[in-house]
CSV table of N, CA and C in Angstrom, one decimal:
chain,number,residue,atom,x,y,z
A,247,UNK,N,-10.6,-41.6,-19.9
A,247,UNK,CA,-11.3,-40.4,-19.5
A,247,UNK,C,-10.5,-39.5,-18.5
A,248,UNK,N,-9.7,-40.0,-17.7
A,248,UNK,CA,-9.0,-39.4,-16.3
A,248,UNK,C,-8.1,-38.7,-17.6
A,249,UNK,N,-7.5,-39.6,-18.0
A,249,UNK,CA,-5.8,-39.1,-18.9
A,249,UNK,C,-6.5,-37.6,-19.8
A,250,UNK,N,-7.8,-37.6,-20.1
A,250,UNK,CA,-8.0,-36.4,-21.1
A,250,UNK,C,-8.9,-35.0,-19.7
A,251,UNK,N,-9.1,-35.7,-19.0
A,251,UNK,CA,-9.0,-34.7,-18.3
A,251,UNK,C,-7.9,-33.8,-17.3
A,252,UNK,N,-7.0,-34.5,-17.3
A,252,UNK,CA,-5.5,-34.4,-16.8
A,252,UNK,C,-5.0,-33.5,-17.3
A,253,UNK,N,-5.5,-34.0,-18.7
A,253,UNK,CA,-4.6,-33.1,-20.0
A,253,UNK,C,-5.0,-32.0,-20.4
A,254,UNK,N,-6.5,-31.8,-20.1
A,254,UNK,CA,-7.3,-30.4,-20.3
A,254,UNK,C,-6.5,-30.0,-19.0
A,255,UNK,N,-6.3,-29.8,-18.0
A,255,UNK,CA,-6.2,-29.2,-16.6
A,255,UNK,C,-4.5,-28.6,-16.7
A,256,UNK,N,-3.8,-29.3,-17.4
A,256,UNK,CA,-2.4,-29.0,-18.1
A,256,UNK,C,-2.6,-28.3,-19.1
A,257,UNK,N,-3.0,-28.4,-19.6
A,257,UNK,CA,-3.3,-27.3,-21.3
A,257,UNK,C,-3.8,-26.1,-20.1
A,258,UNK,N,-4.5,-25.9,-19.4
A,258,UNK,CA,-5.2,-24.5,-19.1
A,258,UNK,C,-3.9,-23.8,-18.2
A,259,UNK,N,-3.5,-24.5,-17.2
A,259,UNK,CA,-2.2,-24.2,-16.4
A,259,UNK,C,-1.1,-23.6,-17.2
A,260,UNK,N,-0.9,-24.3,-18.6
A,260,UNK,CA,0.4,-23.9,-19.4
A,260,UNK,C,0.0,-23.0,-19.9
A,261,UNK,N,-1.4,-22.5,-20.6
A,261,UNK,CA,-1.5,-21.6,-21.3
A,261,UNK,C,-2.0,-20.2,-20.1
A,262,UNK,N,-2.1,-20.5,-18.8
A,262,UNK,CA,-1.9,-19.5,-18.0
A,262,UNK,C,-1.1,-18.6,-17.9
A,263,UNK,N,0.1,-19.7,-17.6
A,263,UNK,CA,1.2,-19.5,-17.4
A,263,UNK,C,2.4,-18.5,-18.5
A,264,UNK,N,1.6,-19.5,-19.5
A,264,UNK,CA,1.9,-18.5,-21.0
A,264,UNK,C,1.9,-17.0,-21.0
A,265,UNK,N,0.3,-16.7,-21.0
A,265,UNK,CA,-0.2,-15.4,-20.8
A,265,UNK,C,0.9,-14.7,-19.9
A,266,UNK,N,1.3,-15.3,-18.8
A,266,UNK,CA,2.0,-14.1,-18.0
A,266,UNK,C,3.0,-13.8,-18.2
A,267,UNK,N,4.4,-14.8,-19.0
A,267,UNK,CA,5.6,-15.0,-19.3
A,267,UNK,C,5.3,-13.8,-20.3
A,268,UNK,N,4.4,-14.0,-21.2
A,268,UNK,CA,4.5,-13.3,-22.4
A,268,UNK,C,4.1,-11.3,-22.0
A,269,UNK,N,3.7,-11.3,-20.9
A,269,UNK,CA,3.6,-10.4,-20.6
A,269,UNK,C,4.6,-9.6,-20.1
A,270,UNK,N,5.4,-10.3,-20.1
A,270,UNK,CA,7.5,-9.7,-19.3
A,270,UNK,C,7.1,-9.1,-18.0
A,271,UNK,N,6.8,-9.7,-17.1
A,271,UNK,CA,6.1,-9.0,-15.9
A,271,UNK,C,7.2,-9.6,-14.9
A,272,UNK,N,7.8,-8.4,-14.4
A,272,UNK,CA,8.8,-8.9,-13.2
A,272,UNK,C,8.7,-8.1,-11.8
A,273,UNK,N,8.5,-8.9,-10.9
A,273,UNK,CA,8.7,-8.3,-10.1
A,273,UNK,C,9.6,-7.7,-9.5
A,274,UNK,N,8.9,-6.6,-8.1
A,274,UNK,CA,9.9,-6.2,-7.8
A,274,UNK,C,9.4,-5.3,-6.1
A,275,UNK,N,10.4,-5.0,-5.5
A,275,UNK,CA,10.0,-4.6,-4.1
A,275,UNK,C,9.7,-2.9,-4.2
A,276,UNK,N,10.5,-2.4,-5.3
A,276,UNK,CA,10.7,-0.9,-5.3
A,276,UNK,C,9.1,-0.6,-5.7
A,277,UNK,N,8.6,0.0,-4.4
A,277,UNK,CA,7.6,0.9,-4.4
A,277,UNK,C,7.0,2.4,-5.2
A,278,UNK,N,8.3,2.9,-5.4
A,278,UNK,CA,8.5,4.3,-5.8
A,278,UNK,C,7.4,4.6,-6.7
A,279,UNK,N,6.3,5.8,-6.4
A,279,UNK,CA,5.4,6.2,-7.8
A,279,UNK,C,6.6,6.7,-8.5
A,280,UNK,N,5.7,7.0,-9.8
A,280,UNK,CA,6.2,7.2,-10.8
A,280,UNK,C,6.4,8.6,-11.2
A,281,UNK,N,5.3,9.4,-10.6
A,281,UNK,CA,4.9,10.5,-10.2
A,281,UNK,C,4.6,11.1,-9.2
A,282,UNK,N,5.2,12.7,-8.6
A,282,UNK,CA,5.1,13.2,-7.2
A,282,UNK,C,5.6,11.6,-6.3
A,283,UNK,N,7.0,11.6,-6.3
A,283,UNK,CA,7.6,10.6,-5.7
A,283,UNK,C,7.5,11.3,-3.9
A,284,UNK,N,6.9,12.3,-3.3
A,284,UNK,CA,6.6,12.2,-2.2
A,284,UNK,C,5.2,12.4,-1.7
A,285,UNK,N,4.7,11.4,-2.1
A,285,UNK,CA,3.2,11.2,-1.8
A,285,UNK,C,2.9,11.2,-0.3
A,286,UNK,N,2.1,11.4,0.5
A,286,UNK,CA,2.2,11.1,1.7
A,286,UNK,C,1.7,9.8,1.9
A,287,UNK,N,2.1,9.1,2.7
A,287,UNK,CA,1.7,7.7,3.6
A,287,UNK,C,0.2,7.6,3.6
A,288,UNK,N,0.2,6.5,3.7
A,288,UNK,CA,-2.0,6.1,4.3
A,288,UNK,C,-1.2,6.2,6.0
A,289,UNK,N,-2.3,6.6,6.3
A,289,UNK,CA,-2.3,7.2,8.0
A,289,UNK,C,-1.5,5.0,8.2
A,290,UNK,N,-0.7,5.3,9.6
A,290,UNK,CA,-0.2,4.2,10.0
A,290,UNK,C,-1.7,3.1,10.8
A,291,UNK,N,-2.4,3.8,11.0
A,291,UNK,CA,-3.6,3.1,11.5
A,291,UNK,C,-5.0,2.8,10.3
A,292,UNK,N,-4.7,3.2,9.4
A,292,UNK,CA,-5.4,2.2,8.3
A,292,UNK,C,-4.3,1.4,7.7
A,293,UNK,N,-3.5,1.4,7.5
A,293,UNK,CA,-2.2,0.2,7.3
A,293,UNK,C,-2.5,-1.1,8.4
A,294,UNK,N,-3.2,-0.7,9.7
A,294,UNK,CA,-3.3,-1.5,10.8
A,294,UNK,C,-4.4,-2.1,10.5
A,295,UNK,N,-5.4,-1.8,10.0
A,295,UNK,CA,-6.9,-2.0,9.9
A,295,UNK,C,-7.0,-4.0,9.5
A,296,UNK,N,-7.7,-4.4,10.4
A,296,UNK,CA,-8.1,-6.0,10.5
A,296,UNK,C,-8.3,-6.2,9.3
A,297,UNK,N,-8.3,-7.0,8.4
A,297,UNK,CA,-8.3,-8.0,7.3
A,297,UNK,C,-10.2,-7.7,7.1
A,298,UNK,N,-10.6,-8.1,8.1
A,298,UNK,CA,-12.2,-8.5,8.4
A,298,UNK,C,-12.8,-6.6,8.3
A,299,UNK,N,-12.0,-5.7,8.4
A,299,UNK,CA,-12.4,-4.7,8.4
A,299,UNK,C,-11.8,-3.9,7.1
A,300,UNK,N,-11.2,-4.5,6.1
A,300,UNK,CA,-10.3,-4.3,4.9
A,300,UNK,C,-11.5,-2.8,4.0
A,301,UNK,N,-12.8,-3.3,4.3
A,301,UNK,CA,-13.7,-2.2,3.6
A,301,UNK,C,-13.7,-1.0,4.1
A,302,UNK,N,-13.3,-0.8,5.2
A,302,UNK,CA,-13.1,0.8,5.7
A,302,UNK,C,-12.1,1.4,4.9
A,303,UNK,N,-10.7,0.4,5.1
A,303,UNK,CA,-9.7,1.0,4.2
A,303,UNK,C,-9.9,1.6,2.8
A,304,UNK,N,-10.7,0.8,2.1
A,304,UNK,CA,-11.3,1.0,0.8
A,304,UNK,C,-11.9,2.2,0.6
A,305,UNK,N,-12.6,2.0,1.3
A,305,UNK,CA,-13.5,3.3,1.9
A,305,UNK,C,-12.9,5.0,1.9
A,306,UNK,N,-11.6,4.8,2.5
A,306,UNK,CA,-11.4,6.0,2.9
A,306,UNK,C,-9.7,6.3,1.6
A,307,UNK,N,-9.7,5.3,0.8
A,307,UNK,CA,-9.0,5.3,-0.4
A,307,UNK,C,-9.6,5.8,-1.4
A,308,UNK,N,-11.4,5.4,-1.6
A,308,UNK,CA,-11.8,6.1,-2.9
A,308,UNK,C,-12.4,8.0,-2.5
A,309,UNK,N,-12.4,7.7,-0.3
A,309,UNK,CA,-13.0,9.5,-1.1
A,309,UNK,C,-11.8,9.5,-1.1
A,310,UNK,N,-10.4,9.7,-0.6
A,310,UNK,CA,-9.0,10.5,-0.9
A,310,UNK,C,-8.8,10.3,-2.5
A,311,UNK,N,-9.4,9.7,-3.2
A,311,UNK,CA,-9.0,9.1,-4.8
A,311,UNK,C,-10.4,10.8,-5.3
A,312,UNK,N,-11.5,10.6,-4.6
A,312,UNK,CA,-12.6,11.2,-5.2
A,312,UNK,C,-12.2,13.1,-4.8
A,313,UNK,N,-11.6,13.0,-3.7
A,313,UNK,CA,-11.4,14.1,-3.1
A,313,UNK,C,-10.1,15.3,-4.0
A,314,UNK,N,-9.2,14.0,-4.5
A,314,UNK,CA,-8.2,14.2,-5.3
A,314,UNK,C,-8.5,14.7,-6.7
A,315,UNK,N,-9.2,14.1,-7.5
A,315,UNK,CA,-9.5,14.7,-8.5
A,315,UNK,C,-10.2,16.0,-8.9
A,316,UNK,N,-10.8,16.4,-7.7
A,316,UNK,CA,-11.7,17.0,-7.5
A,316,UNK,C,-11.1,18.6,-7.2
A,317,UNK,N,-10.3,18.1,-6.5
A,317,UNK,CA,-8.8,19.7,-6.1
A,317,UNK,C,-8.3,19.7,-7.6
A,318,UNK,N,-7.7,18.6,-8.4
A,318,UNK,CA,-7.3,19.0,-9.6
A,318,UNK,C,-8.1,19.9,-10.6
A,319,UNK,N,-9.6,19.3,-10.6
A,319,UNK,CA,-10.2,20.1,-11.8
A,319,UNK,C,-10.8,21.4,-11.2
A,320,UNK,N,-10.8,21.7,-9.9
A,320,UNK,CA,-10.9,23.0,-9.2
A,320,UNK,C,-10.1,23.6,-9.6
A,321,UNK,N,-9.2,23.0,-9.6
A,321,UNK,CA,-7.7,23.9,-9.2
A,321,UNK,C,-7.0,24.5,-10.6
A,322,UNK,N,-7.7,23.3,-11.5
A,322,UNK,CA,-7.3,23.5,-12.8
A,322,UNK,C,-5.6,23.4,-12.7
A,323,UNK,N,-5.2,22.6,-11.7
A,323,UNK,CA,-3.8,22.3,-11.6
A,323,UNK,C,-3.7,20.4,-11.4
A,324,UNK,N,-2.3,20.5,-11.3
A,324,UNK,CA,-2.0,18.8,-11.2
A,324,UNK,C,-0.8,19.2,-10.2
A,325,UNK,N,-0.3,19.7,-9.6
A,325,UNK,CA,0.6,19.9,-8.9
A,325,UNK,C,0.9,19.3,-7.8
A,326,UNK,N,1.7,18.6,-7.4
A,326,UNK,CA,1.8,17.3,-6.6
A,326,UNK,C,1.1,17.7,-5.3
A,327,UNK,N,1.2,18.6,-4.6
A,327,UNK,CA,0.5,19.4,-3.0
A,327,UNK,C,-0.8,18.9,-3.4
A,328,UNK,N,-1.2,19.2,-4.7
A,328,UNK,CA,-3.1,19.3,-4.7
A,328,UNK,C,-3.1,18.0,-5.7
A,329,UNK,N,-2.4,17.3,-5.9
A,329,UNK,CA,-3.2,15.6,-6.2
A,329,UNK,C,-2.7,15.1,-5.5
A,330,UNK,N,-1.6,14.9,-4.3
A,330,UNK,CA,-1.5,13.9,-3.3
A,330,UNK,C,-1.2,15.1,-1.5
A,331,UNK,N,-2.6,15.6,-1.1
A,331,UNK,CA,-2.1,15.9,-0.1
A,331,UNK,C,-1.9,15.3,1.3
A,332,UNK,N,-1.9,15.8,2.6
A,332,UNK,CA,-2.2,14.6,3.3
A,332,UNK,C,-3.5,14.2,3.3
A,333,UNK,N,-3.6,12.9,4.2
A,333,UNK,CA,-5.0,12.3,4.1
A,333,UNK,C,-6.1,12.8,5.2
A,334,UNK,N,-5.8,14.2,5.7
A,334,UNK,CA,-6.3,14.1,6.8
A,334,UNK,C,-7.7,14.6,6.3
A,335,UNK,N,-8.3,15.3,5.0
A,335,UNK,CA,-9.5,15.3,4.5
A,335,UNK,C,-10.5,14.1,4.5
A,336,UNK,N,-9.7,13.3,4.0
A,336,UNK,CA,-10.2,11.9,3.4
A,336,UNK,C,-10.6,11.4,5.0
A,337,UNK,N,-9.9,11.2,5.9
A,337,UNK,CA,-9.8,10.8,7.2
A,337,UNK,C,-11.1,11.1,8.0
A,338,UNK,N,-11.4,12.7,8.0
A,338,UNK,CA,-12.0,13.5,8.6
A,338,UNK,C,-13.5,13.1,8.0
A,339,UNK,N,-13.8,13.0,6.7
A,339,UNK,CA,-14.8,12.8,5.9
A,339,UNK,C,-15.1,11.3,6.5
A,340,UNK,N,-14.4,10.4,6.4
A,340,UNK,CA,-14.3,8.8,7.2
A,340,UNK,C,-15.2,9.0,8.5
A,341,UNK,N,-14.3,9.8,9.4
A,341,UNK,CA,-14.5,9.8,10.6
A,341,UNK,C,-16.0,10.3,11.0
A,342,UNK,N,-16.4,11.3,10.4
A,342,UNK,CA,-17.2,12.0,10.3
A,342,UNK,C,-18.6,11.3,10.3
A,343,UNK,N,-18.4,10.5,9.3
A,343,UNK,CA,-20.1,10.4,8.4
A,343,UNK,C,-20.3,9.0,8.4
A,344,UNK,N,-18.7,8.0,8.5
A,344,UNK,CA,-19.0,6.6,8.2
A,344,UNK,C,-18.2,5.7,9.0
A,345,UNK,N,-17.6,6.1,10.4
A,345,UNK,CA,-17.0,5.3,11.3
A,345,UNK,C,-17.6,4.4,11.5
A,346,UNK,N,-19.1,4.4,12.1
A,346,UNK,CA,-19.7,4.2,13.0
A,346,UNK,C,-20.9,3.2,11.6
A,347,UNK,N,-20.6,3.0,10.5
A,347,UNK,CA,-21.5,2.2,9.8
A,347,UNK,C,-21.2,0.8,9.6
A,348,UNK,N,-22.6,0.6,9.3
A,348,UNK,CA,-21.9,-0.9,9.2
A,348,UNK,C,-22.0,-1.5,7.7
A,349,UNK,N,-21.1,-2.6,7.2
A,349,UNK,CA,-20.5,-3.2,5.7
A,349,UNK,C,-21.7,-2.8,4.8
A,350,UNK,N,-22.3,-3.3,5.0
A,350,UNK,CA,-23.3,-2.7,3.5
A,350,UNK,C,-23.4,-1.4,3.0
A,351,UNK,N,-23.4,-0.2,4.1
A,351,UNK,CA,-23.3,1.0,4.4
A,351,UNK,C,-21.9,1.8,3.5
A,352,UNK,N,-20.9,1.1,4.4
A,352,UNK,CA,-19.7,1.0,3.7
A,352,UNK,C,-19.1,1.0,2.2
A,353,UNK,N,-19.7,-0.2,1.6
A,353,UNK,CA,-19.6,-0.7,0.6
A,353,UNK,C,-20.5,0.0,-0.2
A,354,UNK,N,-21.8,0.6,0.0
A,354,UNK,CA,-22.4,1.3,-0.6
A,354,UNK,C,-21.6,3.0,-1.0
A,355,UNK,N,-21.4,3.2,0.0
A,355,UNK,CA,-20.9,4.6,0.3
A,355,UNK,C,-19.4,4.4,-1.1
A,356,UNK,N,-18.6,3.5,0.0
A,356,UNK,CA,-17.5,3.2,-1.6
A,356,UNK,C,-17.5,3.1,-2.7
A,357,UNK,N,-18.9,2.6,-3.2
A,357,UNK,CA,-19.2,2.3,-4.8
A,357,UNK,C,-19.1,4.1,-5.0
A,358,UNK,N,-19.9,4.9,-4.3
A,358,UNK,CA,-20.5,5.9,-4.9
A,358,UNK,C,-19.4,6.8,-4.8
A,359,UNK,N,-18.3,6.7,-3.4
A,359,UNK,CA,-16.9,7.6,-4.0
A,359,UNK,C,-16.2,7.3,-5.2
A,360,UNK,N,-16.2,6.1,-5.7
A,360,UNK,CA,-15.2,5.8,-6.4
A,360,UNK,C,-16.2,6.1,-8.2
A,361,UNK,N,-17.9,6.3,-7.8
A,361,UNK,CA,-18.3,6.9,-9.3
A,361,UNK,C,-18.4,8.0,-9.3
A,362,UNK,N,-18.2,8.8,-8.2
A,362,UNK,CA,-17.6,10.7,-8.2
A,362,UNK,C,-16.5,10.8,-8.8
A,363,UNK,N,-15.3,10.1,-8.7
A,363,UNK,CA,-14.1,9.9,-9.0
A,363,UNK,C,-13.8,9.7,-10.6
A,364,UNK,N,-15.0,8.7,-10.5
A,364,UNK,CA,-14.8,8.7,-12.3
A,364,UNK,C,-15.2,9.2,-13.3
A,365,UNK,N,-16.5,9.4,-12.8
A,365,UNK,CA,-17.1,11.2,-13.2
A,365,UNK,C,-15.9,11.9,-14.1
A,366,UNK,N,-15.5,12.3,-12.6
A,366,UNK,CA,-14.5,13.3,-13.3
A,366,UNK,C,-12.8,13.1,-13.8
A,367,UNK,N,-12.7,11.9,-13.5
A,367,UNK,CA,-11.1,11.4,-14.0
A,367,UNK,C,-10.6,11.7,-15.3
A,368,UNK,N,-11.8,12.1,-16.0
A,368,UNK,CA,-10.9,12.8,-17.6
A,368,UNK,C,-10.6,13.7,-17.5
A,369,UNK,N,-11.3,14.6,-17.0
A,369,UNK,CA,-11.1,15.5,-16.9
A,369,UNK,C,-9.7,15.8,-15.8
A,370,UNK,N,-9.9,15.5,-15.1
A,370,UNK,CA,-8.5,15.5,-13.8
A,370,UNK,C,-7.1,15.0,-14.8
A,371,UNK,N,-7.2,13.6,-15.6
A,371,UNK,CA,-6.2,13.2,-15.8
A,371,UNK,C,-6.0,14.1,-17.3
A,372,UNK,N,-6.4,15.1,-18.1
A,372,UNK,CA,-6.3,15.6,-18.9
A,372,UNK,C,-5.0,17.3,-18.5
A,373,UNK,N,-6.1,17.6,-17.4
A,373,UNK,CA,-4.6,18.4,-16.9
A,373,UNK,C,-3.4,18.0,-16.3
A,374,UNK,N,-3.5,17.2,-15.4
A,374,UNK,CA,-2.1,15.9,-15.3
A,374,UNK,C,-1.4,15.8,-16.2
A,375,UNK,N,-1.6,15.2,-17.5
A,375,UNK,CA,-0.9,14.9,-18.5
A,375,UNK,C,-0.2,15.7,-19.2
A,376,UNK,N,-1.1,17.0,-19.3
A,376,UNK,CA,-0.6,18.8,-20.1
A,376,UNK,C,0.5,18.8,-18.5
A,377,UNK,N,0.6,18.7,-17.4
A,377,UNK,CA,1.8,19.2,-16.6
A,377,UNK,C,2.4,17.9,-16.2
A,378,UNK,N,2.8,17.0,-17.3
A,378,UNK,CA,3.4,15.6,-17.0
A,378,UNK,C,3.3,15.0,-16.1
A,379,UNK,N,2.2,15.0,-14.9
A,379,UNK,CA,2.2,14.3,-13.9
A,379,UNK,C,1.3,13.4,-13.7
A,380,UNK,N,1.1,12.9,-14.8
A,380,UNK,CA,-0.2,11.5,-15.0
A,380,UNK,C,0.6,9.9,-14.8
């Protein structure tokens, strides 16, 4: 009984492992987007943000994500200034309305930037793509 469950626990491992090989996935350290190669930075102080506090960060990544899309389909542009500007909207909107909340708050608030965002992501990523910057 041990030896066939040994053997199931090796069969799942190798066929894990499979999956990934087969996927030609290599790493690498080079960060560079692919697009608008001067993106601005996340502020140095959400880079700092406690582990235990990791949902703020989140937080203030989906409105800059929701905030982003949202200048595109305004803008009816994709132009790197207006899909990566600085963060200091996204920041201000943070600071403003959801410093001072607590995790559930947070995590609620995040679900709902991140379904503003996707709302309109066809639309955003449709002009992107017509000015090759998807």
């Amino acid at each position: 009984m041990m030896r066939i469950v040994a053997s199931a626990g090796l069969l799942v491992v190798l066929c894990a492992t499979a999956g990934v090989a087969e996927r030609n996935l290599i790493p690498t350290l080079d960060n560079q987007p692919d697009v608008c190669p001067d993106q601005p930075p996340e502020p140095q102080w959400m880079q700092d943000i406690a582990v235990r506090e990791s949902h703020k960060r989140l937080l203030i990544q989906q409105i800059y994500r929701a905030q982003s899309m949202q200048r595109i389909v305004e803008a009816q542009s994709c132009e790197c200034p207006t899909r990566y500007p600085t963060w200091e909207a996204a920041e201000g909107v943070y600071f403003e309305h959801f410093a001072a909340s607590e995790y559930w708050d947070i995590v609620e608030a995040t679900s709902e930037y991140r379904r503003q965002a996707n709302e309109i992501r066809r639309e955003a990523m449709q002009i992107c793509e017509a000015a090759g910057n998807w």
